Tab-separated table of C-alpha atoms in Angstrom:
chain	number	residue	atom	x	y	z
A	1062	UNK	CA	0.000	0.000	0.000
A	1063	UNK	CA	1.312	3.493	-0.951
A	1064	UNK	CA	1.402	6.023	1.608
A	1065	UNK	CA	0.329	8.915	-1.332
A	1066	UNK	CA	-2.327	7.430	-3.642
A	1067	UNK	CA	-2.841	9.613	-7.211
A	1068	UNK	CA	-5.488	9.422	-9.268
A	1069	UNK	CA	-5.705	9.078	-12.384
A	1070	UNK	CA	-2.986	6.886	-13.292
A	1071	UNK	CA	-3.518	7.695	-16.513
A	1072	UNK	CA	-4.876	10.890	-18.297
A	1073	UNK	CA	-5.231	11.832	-22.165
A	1074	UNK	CA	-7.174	14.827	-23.046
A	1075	UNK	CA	-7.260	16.927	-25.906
A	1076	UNK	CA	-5.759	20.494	-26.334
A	1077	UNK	CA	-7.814	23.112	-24.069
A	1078	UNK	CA	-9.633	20.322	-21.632
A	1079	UNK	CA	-9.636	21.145	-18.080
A	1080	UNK	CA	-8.476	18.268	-15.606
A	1081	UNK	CA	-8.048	17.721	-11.891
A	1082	UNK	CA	-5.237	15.222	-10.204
A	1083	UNK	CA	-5.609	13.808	-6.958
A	1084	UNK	CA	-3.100	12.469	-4.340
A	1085	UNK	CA	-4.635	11.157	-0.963
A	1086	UNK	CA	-3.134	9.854	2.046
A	1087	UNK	CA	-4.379	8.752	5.662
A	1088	UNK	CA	-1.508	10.799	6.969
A	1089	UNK	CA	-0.779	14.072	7.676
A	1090	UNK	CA	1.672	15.686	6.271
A	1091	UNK	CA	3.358	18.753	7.003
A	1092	UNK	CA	3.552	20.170	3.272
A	1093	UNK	CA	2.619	18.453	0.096
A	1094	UNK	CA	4.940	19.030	-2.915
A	1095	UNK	CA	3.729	18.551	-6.617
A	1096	UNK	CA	6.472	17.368	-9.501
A	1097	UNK	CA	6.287	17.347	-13.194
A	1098	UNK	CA	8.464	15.096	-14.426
A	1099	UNK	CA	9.290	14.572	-18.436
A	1100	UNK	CA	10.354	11.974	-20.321
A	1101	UNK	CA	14.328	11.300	-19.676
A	1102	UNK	CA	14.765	13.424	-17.031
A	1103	UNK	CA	14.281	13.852	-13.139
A	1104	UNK	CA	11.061	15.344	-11.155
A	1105	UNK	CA	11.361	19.344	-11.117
A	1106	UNK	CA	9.400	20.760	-8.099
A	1107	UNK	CA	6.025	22.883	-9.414
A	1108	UNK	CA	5.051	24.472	-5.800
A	1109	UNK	CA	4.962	23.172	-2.325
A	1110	UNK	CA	1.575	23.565	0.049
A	1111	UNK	CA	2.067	24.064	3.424
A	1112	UNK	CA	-1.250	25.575	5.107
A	1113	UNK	CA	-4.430	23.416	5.147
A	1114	UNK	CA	-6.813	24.750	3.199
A	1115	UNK	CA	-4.211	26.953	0.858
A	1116	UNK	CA	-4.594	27.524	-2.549
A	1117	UNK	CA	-1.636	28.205	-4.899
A	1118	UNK	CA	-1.608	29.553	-8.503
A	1119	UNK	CA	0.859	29.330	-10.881
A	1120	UNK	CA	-0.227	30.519	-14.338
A	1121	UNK	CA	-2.585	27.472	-15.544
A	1122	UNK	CA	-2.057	25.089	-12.850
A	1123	UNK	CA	-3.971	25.391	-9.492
A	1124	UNK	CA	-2.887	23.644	-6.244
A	1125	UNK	CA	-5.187	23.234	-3.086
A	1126	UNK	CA	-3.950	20.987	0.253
A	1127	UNK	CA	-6.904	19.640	2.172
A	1128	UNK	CA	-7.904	21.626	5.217
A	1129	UNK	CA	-6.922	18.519	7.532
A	1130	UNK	CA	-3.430	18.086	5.034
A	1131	UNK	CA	-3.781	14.420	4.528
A	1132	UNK	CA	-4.796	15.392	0.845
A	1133	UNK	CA	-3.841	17.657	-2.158
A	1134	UNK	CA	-4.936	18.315	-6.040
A	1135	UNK	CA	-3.903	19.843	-9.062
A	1136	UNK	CA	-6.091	21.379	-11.735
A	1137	UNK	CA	-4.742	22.441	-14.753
A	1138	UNK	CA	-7.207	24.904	-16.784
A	1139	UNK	CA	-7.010	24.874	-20.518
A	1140	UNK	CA	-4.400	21.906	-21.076
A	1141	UNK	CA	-1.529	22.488	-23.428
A	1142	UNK	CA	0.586	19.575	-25.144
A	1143	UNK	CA	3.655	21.341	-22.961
A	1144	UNK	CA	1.458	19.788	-20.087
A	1145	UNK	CA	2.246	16.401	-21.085
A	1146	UNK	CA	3.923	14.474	-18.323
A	1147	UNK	CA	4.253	12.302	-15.096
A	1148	UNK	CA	3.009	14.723	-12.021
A	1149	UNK	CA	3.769	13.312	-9.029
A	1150	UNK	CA	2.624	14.147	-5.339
A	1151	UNK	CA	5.639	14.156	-2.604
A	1152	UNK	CA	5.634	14.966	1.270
A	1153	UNK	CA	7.284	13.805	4.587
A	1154	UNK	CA	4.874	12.367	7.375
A	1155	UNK	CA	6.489	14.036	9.978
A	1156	UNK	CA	8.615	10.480	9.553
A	1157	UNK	CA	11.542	12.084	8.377
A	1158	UNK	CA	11.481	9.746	5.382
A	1159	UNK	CA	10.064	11.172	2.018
A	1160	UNK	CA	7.529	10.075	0.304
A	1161	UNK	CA	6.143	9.822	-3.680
A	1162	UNK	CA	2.843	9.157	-4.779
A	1163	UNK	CA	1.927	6.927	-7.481
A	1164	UNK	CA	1.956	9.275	-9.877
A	1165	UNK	CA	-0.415	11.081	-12.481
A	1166	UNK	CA	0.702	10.266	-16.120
A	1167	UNK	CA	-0.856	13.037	-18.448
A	1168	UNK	CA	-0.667	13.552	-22.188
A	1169	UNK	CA	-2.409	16.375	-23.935
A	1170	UNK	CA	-3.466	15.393	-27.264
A	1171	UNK	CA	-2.828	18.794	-29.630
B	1154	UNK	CA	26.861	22.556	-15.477
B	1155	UNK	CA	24.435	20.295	-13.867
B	1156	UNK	CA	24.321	20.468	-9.868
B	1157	UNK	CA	23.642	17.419	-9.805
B	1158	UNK	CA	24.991	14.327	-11.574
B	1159	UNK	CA	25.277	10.525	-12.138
B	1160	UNK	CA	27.245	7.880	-13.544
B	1161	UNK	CA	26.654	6.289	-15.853
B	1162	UNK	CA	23.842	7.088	-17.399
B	1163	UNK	CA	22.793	4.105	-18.867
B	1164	UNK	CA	23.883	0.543	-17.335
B	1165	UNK	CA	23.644	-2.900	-18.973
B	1166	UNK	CA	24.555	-5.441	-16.454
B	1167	UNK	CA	24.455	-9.394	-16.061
B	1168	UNK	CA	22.459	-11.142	-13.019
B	1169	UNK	CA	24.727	-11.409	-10.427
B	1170	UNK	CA	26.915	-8.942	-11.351
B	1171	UNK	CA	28.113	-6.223	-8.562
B	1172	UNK	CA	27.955	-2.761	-9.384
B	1173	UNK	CA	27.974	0.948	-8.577
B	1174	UNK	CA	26.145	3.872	-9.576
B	1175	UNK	CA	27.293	7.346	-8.228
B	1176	UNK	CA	25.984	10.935	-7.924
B	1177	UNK	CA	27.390	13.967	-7.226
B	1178	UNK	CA	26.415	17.424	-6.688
B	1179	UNK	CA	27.219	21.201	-6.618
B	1180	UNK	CA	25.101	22.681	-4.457
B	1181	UNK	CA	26.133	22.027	-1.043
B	1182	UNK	CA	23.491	20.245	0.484
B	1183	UNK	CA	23.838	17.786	3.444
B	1184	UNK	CA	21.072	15.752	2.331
B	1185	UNK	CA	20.633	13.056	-0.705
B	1186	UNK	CA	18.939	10.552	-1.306
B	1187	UNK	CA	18.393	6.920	-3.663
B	1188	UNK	CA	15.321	6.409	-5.936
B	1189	UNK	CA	14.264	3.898	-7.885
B	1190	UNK	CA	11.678	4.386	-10.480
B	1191	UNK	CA	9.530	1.899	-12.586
B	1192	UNK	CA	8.140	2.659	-15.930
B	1193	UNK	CA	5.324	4.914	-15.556
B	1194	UNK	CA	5.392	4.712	-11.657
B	1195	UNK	CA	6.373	7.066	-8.686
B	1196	UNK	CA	9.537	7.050	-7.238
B	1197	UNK	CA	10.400	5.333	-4.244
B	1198	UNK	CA	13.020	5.551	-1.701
B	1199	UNK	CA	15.959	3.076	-1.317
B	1200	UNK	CA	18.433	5.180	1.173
B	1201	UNK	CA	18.809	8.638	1.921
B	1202	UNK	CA	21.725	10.604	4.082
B	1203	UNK	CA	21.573	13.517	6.274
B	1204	UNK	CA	25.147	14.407	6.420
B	1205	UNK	CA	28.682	12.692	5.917
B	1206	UNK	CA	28.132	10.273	9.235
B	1207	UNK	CA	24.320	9.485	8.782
B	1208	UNK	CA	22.573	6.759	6.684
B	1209	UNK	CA	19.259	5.487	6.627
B	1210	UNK	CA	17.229	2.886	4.781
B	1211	UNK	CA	14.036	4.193	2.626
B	1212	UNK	CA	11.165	1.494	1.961
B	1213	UNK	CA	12.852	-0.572	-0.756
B	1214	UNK	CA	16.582	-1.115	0.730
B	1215	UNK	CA	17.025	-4.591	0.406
B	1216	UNK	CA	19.925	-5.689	-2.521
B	1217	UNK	CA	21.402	-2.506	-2.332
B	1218	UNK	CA	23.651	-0.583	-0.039
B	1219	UNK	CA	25.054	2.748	-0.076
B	1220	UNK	CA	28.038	5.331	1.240
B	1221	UNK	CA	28.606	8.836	1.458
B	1222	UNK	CA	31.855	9.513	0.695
B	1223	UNK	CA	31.596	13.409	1.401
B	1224	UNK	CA	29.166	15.833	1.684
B	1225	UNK	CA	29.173	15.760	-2.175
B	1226	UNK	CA	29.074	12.429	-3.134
B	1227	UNK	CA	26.775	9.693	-2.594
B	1228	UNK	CA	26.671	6.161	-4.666
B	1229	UNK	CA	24.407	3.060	-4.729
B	1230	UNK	CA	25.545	-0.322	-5.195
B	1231	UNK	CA	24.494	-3.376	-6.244
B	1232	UNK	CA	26.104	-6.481	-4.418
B	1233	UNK	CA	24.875	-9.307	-6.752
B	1234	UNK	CA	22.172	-7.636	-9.046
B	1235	UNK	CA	19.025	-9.405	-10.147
B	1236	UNK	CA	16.840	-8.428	-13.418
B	1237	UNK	CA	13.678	-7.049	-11.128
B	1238	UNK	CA	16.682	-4.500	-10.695
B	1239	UNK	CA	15.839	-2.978	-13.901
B	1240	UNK	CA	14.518	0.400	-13.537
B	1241	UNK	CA	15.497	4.003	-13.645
B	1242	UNK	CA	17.323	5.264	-10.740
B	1243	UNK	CA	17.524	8.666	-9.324
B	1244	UNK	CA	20.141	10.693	-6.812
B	1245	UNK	CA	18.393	13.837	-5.343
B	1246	UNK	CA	19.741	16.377	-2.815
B	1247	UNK	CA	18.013	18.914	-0.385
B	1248	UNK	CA	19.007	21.252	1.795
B	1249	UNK	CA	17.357	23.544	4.298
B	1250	UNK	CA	13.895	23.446	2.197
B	1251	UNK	CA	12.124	19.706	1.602
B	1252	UNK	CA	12.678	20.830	-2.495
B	1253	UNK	CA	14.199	18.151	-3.997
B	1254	UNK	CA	16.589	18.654	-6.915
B	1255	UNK	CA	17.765	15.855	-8.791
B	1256	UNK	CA	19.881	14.058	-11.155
B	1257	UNK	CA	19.432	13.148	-14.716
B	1258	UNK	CA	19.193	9.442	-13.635
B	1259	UNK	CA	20.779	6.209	-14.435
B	1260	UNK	CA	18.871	3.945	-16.681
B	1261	UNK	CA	19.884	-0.099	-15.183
B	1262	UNK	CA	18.994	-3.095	-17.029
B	1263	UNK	CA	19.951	-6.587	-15.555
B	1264	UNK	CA	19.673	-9.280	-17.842
């Protein structure tokens, strides 16, 4: 069992499609971290949530963390084919150990 | 140039075999850390290091091992590798933030 569940697994959606990724745990965590990884190459870090309940922009992409921080999601407005990737959830349980989620594969069809 | 990197990039190996993948980085964090990474899958955590003098084991340790030569190097090995080694492996390093930045990755097959 995976501490960070995502869902989908698996996305495809055509050019200008909204979507919404999911990761839930039954832990809290102290801040919830989204990657986009691409093809080839390792994760790059897209925002980190820290406060339950916060919401965080960035352009087309919308983060919220869950008011009791045990879960997060990701809605992208208006998809673009430079969307296409593996988006992956990442926190630490107050364990000291890190933790992935299962990951989100997208692809945006142009 | 990359802060952080790894050697090789890709690996071909045979079952059994022992070897060594290794990472380094630029950026002067204390902390790294060992992924591995299926196709199409998450990443998950073989070892990670605080500093120079502290190692710990992540979920998936077993059949590997690791050291920390300095606060700059970190490298994975694989006693006696077996072919459900294949997979894409990843060094990352942190420092006073949880942000994770990390390598290009090492691409192992076992045959």
């Amino acid at each position: 069992t995976q501490l960070l569940e995502q869902s989908p697994q698996f996305l495809s959606i055509q050019e200008g499609e909204n979507l919404t990724v999911y990761c839930n745990s039954s832990s809290v965590f102290s801040s919830l971290q989204w990657y986009r990884q691409e093809p080839g190459e390792g994760p790059v870090l897209l925002v980190t949530v820290v406060t339950g309940g916060e919401v965080k922009k960035l352009k087309r992409l919308t983060f919220q963390f869950g008011d009791a921080r045990k879960d997060s999601s990701l809605h992208i407005t208006a998809a673009q084919p430079g969307d296409t990737g593996l988006y992956l959830c990442a926190g630490d349980p107050l364990s000291n150990q890190f933790y992935f989620g299962t990951g989100t594969s997208l692809t945006v069809i142009p | 140039d990359a802060d952080v990197t790894q050697t090789p990039r890709n690996r071909i190996t045979k079952t059994g075999k022992r070897i060594m993948l290794e990472c380094s980085q630029t950026k002067g964090h204390d902390r790294m850390y060992w992924y591995r990474q299926d196709p199409g899958l998450g990443l998950q955590l073989i070892y990670y290091s605080f500093d120079v003098k502290d190692i710990n084991k992540g979920e998936i340790s077993d059949g590997y091992s690791v050291s920390r030569q300095a606060q700059a190097k970190f490298s994975l090995s694989l006693e006696s590798a077996i072919p459900n080694q294949t997979a894409l492996y990843f060094c990352a390093t942190s420092g006073l933030t949880d942000t994770q930045y990390f390598g290009p990755g090492t691409r192992l097959t076992v045959l």
